[in-house]
Short mmCIF file of C-alpha atoms in Angstrom, two decimals:
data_model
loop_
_atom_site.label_atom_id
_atom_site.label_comp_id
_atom_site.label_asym_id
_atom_site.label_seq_id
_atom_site.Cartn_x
_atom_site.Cartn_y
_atom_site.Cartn_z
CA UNK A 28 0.00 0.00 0.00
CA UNK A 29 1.63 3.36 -0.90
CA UNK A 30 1.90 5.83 1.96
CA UNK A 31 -0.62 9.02 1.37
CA UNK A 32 1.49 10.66 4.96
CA UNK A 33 4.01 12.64 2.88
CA UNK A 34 1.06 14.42 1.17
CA UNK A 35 -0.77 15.56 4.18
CA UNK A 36 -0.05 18.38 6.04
CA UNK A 37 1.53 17.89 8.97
CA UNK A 38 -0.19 19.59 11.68
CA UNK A 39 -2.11 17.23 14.49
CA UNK A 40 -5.57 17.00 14.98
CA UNK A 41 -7.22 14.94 17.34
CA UNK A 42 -10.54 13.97 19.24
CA UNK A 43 -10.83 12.82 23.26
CA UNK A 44 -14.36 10.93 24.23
CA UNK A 45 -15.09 10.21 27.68
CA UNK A 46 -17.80 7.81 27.56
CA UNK A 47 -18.33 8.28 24.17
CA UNK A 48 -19.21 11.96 23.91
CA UNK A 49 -16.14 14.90 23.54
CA UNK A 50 -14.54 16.39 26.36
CA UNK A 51 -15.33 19.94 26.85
CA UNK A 52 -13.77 22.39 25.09
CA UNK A 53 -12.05 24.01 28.05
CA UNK A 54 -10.66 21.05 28.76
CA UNK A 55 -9.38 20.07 24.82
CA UNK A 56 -7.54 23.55 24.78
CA UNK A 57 -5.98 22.54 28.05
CA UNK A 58 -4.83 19.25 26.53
CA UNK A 59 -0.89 19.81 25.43
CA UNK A 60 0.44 15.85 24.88
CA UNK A 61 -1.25 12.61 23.88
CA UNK A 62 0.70 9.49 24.33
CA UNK A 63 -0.40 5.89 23.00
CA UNK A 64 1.46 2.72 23.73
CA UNK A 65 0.24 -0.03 22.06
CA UNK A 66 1.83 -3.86 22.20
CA UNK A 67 1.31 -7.50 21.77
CA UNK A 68 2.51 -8.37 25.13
CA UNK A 69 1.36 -6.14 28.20
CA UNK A 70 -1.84 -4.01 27.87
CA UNK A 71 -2.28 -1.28 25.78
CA UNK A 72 -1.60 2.39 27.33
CA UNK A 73 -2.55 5.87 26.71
CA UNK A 74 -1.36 9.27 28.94
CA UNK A 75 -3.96 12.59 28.28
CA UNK A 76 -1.59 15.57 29.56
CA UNK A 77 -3.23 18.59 30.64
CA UNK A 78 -1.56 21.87 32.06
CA UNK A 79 -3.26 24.68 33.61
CA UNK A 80 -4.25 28.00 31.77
CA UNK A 81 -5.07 29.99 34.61
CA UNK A 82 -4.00 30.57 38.27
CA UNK A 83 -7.89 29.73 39.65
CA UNK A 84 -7.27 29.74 43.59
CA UNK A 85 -7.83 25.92 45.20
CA UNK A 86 -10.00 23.96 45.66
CA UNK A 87 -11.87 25.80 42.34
CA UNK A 88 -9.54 23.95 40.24
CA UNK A 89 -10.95 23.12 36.34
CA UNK A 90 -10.43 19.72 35.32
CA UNK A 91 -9.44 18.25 38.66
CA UNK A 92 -12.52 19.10 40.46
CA UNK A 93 -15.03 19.00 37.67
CA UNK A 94 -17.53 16.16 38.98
CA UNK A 95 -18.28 13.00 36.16
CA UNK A 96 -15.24 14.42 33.80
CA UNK A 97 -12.40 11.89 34.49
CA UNK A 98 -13.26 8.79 37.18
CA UNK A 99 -11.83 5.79 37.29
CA UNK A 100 -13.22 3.15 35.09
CA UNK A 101 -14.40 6.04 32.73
CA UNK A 102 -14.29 5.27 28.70
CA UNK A 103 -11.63 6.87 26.41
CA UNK A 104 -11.76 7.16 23.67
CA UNK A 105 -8.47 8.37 21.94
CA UNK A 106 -8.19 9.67 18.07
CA UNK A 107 -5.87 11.09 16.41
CA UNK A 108 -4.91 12.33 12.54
CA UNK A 109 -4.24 15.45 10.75
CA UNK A 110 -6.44 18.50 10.34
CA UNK A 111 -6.32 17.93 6.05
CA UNK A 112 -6.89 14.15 6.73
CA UNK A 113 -9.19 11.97 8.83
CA UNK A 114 -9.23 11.26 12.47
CA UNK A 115 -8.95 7.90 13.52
CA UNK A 116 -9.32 5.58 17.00
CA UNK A 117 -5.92 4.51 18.05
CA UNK A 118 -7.54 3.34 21.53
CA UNK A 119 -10.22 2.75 23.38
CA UNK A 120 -9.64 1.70 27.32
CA UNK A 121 -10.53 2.47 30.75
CA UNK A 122 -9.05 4.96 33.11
CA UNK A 123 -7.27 3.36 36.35
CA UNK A 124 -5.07 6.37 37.20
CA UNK A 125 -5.35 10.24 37.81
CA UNK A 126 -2.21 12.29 38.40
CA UNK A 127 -2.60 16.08 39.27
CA UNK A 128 0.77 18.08 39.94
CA UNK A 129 0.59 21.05 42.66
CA UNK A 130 3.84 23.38 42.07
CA UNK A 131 3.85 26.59 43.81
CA UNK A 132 5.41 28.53 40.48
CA UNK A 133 2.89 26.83 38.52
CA UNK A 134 -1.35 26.56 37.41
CA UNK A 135 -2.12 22.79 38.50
CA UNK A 136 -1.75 20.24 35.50
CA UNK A 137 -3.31 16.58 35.70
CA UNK A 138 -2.23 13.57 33.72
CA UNK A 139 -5.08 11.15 32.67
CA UNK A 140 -3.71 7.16 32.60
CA UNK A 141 -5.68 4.58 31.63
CA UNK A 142 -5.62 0.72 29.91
CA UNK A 143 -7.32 -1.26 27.12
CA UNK A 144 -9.83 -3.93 28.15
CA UNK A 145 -6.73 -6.21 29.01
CA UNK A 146 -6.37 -4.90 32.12
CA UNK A 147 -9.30 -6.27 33.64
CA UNK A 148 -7.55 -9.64 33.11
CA UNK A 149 -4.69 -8.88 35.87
CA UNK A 150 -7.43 -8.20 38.58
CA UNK A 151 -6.84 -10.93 40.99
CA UNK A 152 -4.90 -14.36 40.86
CA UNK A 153 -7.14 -17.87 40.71
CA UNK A 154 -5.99 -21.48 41.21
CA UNK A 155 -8.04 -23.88 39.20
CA UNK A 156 -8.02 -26.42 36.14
CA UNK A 157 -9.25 -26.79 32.81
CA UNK A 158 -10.06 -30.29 31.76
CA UNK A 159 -9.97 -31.50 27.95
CA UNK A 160 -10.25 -28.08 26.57
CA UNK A 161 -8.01 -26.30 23.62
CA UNK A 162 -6.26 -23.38 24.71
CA UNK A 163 -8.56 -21.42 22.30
CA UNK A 164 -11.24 -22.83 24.23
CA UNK A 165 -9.48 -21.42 27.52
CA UNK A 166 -9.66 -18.21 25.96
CA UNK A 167 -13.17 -18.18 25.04
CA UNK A 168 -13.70 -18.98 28.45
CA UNK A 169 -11.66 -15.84 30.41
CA UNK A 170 -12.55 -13.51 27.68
CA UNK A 171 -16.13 -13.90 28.81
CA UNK A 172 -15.46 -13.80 32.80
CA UNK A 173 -13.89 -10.43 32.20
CA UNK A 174 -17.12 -9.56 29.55
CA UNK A 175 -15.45 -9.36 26.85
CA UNK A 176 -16.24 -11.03 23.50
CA UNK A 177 -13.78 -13.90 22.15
CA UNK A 178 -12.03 -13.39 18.69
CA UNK A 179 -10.57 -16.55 19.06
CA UNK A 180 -8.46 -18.81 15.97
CA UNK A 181 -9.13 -22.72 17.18
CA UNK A 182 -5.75 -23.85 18.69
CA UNK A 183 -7.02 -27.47 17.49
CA UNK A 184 -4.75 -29.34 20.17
CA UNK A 185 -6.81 -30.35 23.21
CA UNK A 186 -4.80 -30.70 26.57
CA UNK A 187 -6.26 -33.68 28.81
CA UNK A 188 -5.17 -30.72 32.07
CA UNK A 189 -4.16 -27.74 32.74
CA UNK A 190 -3.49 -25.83 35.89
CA UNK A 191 -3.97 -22.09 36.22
CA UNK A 192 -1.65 -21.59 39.77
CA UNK A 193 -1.62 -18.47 41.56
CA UNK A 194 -1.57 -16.94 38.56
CA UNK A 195 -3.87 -13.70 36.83
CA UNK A 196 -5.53 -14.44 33.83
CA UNK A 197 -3.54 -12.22 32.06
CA UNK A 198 0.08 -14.28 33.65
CA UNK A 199 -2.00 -17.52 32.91
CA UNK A 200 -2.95 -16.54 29.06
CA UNK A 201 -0.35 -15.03 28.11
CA UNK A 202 1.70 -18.15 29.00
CA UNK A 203 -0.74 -20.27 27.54
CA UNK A 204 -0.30 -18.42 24.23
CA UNK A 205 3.57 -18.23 24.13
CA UNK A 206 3.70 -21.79 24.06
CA UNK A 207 1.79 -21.96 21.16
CA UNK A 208 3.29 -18.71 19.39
CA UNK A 209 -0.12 -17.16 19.73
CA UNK A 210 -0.80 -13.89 20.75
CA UNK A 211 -3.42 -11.80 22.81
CA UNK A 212 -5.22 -8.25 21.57
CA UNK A 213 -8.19 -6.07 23.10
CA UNK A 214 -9.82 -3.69 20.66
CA UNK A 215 -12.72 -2.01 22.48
CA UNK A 216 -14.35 -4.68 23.60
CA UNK A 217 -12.89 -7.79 21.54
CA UNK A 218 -10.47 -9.86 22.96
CA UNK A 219 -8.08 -11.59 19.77
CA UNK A 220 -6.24 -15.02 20.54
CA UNK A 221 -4.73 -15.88 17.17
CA UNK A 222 -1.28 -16.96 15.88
CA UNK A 223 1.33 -14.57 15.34
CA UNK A 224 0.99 -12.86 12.34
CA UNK A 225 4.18 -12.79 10.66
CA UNK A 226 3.16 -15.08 7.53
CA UNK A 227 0.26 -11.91 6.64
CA UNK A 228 0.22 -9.30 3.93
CA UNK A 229 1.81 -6.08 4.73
CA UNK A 230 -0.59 -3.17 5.05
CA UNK A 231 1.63 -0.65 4.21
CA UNK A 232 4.91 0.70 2.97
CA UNK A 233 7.20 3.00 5.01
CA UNK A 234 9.62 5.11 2.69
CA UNK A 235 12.79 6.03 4.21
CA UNK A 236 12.99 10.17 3.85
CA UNK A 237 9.63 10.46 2.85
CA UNK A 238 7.54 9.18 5.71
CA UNK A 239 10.32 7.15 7.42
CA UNK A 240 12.43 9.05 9.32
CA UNK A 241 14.47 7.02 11.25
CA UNK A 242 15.35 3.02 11.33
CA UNK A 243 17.58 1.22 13.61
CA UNK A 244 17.58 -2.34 13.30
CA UNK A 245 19.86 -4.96 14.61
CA UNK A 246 21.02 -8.74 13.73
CA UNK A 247 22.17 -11.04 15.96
CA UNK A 248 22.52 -14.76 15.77
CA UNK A 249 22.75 -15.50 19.56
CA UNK A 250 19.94 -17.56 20.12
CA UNK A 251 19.49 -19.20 16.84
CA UNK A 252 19.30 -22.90 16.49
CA UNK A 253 18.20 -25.16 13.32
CA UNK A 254 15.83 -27.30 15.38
CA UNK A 255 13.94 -27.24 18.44
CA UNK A 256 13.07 -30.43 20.24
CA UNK A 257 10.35 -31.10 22.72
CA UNK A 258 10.37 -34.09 24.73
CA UNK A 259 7.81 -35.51 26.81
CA UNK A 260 8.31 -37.80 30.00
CA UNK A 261 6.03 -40.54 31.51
CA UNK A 262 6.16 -40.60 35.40
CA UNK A 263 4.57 -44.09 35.49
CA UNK A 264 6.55 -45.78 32.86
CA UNK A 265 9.93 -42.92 33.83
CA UNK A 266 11.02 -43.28 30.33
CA UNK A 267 11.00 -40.40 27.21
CA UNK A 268 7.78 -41.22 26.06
CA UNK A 269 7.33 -38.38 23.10
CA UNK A 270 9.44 -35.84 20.95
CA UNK A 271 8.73 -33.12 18.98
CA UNK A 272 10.41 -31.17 16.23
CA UNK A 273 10.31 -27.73 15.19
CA UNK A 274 12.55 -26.77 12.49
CA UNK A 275 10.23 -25.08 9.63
CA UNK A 276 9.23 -21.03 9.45
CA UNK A 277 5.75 -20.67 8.82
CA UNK A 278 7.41 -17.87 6.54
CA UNK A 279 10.61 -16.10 5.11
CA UNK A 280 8.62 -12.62 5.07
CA UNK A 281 10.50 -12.54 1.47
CA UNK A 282 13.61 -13.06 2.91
CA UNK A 283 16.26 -15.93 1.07
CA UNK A 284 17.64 -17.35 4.29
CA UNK A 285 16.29 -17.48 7.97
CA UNK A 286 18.33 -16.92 11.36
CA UNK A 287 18.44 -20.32 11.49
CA UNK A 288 20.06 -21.12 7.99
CA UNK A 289 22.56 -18.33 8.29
CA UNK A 290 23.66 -19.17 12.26
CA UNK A 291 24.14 -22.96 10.99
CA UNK A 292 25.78 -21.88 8.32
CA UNK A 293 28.69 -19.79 10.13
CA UNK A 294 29.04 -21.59 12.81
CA UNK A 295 27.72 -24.73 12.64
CA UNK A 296 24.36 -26.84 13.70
CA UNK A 297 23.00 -26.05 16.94
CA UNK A 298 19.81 -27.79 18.27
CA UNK A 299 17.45 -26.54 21.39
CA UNK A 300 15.93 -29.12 23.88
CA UNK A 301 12.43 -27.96 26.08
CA UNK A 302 11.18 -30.10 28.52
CA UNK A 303 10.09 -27.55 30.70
CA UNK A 304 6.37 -28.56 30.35
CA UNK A 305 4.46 -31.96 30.66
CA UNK A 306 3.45 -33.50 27.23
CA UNK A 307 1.17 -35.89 26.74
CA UNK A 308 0.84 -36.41 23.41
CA UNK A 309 2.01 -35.95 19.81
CA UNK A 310 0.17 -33.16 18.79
CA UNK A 311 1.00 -31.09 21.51
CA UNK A 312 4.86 -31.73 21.70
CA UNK A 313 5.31 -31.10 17.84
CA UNK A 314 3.05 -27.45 18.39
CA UNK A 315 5.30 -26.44 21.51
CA UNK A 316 8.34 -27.58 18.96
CA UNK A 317 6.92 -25.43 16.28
CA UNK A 318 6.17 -22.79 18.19
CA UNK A 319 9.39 -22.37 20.14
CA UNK A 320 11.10 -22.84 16.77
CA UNK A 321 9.39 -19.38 15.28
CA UNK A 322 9.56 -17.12 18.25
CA UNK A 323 13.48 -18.09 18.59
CA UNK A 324 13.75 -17.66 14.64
CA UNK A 325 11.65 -14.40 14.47
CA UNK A 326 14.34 -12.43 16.98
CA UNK A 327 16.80 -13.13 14.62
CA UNK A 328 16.26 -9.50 13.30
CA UNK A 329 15.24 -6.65 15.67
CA UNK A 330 14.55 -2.90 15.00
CA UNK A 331 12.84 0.27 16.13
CA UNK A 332 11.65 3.20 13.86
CA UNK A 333 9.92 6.43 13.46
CA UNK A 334 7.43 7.66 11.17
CA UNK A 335 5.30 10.66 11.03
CA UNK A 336 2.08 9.90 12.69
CA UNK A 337 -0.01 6.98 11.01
CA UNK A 338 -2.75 5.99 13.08
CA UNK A 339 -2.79 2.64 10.87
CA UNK A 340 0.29 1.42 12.14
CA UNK A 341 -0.70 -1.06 14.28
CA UNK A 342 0.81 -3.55 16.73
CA UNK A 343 0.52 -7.54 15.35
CA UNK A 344 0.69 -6.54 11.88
CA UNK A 345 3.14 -6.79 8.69
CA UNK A 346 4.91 -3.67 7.65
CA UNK A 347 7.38 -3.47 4.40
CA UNK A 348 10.63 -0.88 4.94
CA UNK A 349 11.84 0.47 1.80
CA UNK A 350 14.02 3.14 0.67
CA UNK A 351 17.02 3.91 -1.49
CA UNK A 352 19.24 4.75 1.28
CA UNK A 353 18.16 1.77 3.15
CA UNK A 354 20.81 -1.13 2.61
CA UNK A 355 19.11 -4.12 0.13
CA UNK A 356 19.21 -6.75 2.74
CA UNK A 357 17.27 -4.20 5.67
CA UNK A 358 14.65 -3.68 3.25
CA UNK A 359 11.47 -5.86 3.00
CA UNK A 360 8.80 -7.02 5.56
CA UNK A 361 8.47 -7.08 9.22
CA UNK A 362 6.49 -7.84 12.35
CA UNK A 363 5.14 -4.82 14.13
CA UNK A 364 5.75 -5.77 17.73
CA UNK A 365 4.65 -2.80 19.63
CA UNK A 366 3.13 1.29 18.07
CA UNK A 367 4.15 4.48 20.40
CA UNK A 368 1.93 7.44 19.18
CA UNK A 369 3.32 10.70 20.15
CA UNK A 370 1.41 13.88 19.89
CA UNK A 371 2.26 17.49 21.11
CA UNK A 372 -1.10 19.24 21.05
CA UNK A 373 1.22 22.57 21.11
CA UNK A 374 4.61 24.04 21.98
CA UNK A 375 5.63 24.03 24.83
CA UNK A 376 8.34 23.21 27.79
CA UNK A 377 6.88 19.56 26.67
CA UNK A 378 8.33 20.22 23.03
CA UNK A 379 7.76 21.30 19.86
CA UNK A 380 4.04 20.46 18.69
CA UNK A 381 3.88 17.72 16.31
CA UNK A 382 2.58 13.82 15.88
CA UNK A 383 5.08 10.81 15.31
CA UNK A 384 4.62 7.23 15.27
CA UNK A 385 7.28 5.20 17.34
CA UNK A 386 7.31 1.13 16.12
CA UNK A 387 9.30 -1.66 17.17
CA UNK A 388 9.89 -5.10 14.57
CA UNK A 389 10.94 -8.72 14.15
CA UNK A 390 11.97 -10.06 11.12
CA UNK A 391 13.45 -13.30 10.59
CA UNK A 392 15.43 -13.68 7.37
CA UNK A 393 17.35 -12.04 4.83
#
């Protein structure tokens, strides 16, 4: 997809709802820096800065005092874009934190925290067991205890027991879906458990010195193995009972040669071992061998960038970097890991007004 950012006009625009309708407008000119961290492995974040325009005596303070404006467990609704292009959600979560600052040379400012939906999954730890389910099926399951509705992709392999110890549902699924190289999203109300998605299309192209404006990625073969074995151990019979193998990308992301093929090939064949978990059967140890395989292969190339704003850049996604000034073998598609969105509503001691996309990517091949 061809980037339309280096034809808009760069000055930010954006939108706050709290519970779905605008803040006031006192409040929006008093608004001076958006943050939005979004990420595939801790729950998504967003920071609403707001510093003082007047010197209104306490405890007449605007914003801070103003009854049914910002309580916790309030909606937000975050959206940003240009003022000669549209204005889109980049989050919608729940607000779990209030910060106002008191300085004696200065009006009182308040930040404005708050969480996607996947917070409500570290509330309290449980000890129980699932019997004969998929983990997909476990999902289902939690996403609808915390009232959220499942976007689930069937996991397929059913596990005879599993033990959720001491653990938060969030600890407890997000293990579950490591093993499997799955990972879990909130959007609004939607909670996604689905496999990584580093064999999808990209959805766009960033241009390096058009709308790319900086790209720092690394390659490092420590880690990288051409196999990954899983075995599984019977207590009864106390013999190896089962063994997986992992040793096949699920893709290249164009690339000629993975981690895996180049580390082998420098230094010579190198196999992993996991028996950190019980197996009890075939499917699941050649899933956890699969999956283990992928995650290790997919570090094999790291990087972190910045873009002008694009409220489309999204964590779990495919992006391409291109660019004549970009060396041929950095160029090509990667995993979007985690999005920071950056926006200065105006100058000021915060910095210079503007709105920038910060992104952070796995690839794992040349």
């Amino acid at each position: 997809m061809k980037s339309k950012a280096s034809k808009e006009l760069f000055l930010p625009d954006f939108d706050v709802l709290v519970n779905k309708s605008p803040i006031p407008l006192n409040a929006e000119l008093q608004l001076i820096r958006i943050t939005v961290d979004e990420d595939v492995n801790i729950p998504s974040m967003f920071t609403l800065e707001f510093a003082g325009l007047d010197e209104r005596p306490l405890p007449d303070i605007p914003l801070i005092d103003k009854p049914n404006l910002f309580e916790i467990g309030g909606e937000i609704t975050v959206k940003l874009g240009y003022h000669h292009g549209k204005i889109e959600p980049v989050i919608i979560g729940e607000i779990t934190a209030l910060e106002p600052e008191f300085h004696f040379q200065l009006p009182p400012s308040l930040k404005v925290r708050g969480y996607d939906r996947r917070h409500r999954l570290l509330r309290g730890r449980k000890t129980r067991t699932f019997l004969n389910k998929t983990d997909s099926q476990i999902a289902t399951q939690i996403a609808q205890e915390a009232k959220l509705t499942p976007q689930v992709i069937n996991s397929k392999v059913k596990h005879e027991y599993v033990l959720q110890a001491n653990q938060t549902d969030w600890e407890f699924l997000q293990a579950r879906a490591r093993q499997i190289q799955y990972e879990v999203v909130v959007e609004d109300k939607k909670l996604f458990f689905r496999p990584v998605g580093n064999n999808k299309p990209q959805i766009m192209t960033l241009t390096f010195m058009d709308d790319l404006l900086e790209f720092y990625p690394r390659v490092s073969a420590m880690g990288q193995v051409d196999e990954i074995t899983v075995q599984g151990w019977d207590p009864l019979l106390k013999k190896q009972k089962i063994v997986g193998r992992g040793r096949k990308e699920v893709s290249k992301m164009g690339g000629k040669k993975s981690g895996a093929a180049q580390s082998q090939k420098a230094f010579s064949k190198a196999t992993g071992v996991s028996i950190s978990h019980p197996i009890r059967t075939q499917q699941e140890a050649d899933q956890l061998a699969n999956a283990n395989f992928n995650a290790g292969v997919l570090s094999f190339i790291t990087g972190e960038g910045v873009c002008h704003g694009r409220t489309d850049l999204k964590a779990g996604k495919v992006i391409k970097i291109d660019g004549d000034r970009i060396g041929k073998q950095y160029r090509g598609q990667y995993y979007v890991t985690a999005v920071n969105h950056r926006l200065n509503a105006r100058t000021s001691h915060y910095g210079p007004g503007g709105y920038y996309t910060h992104f952070t990517v796995q690839r794992n091949a040349f």
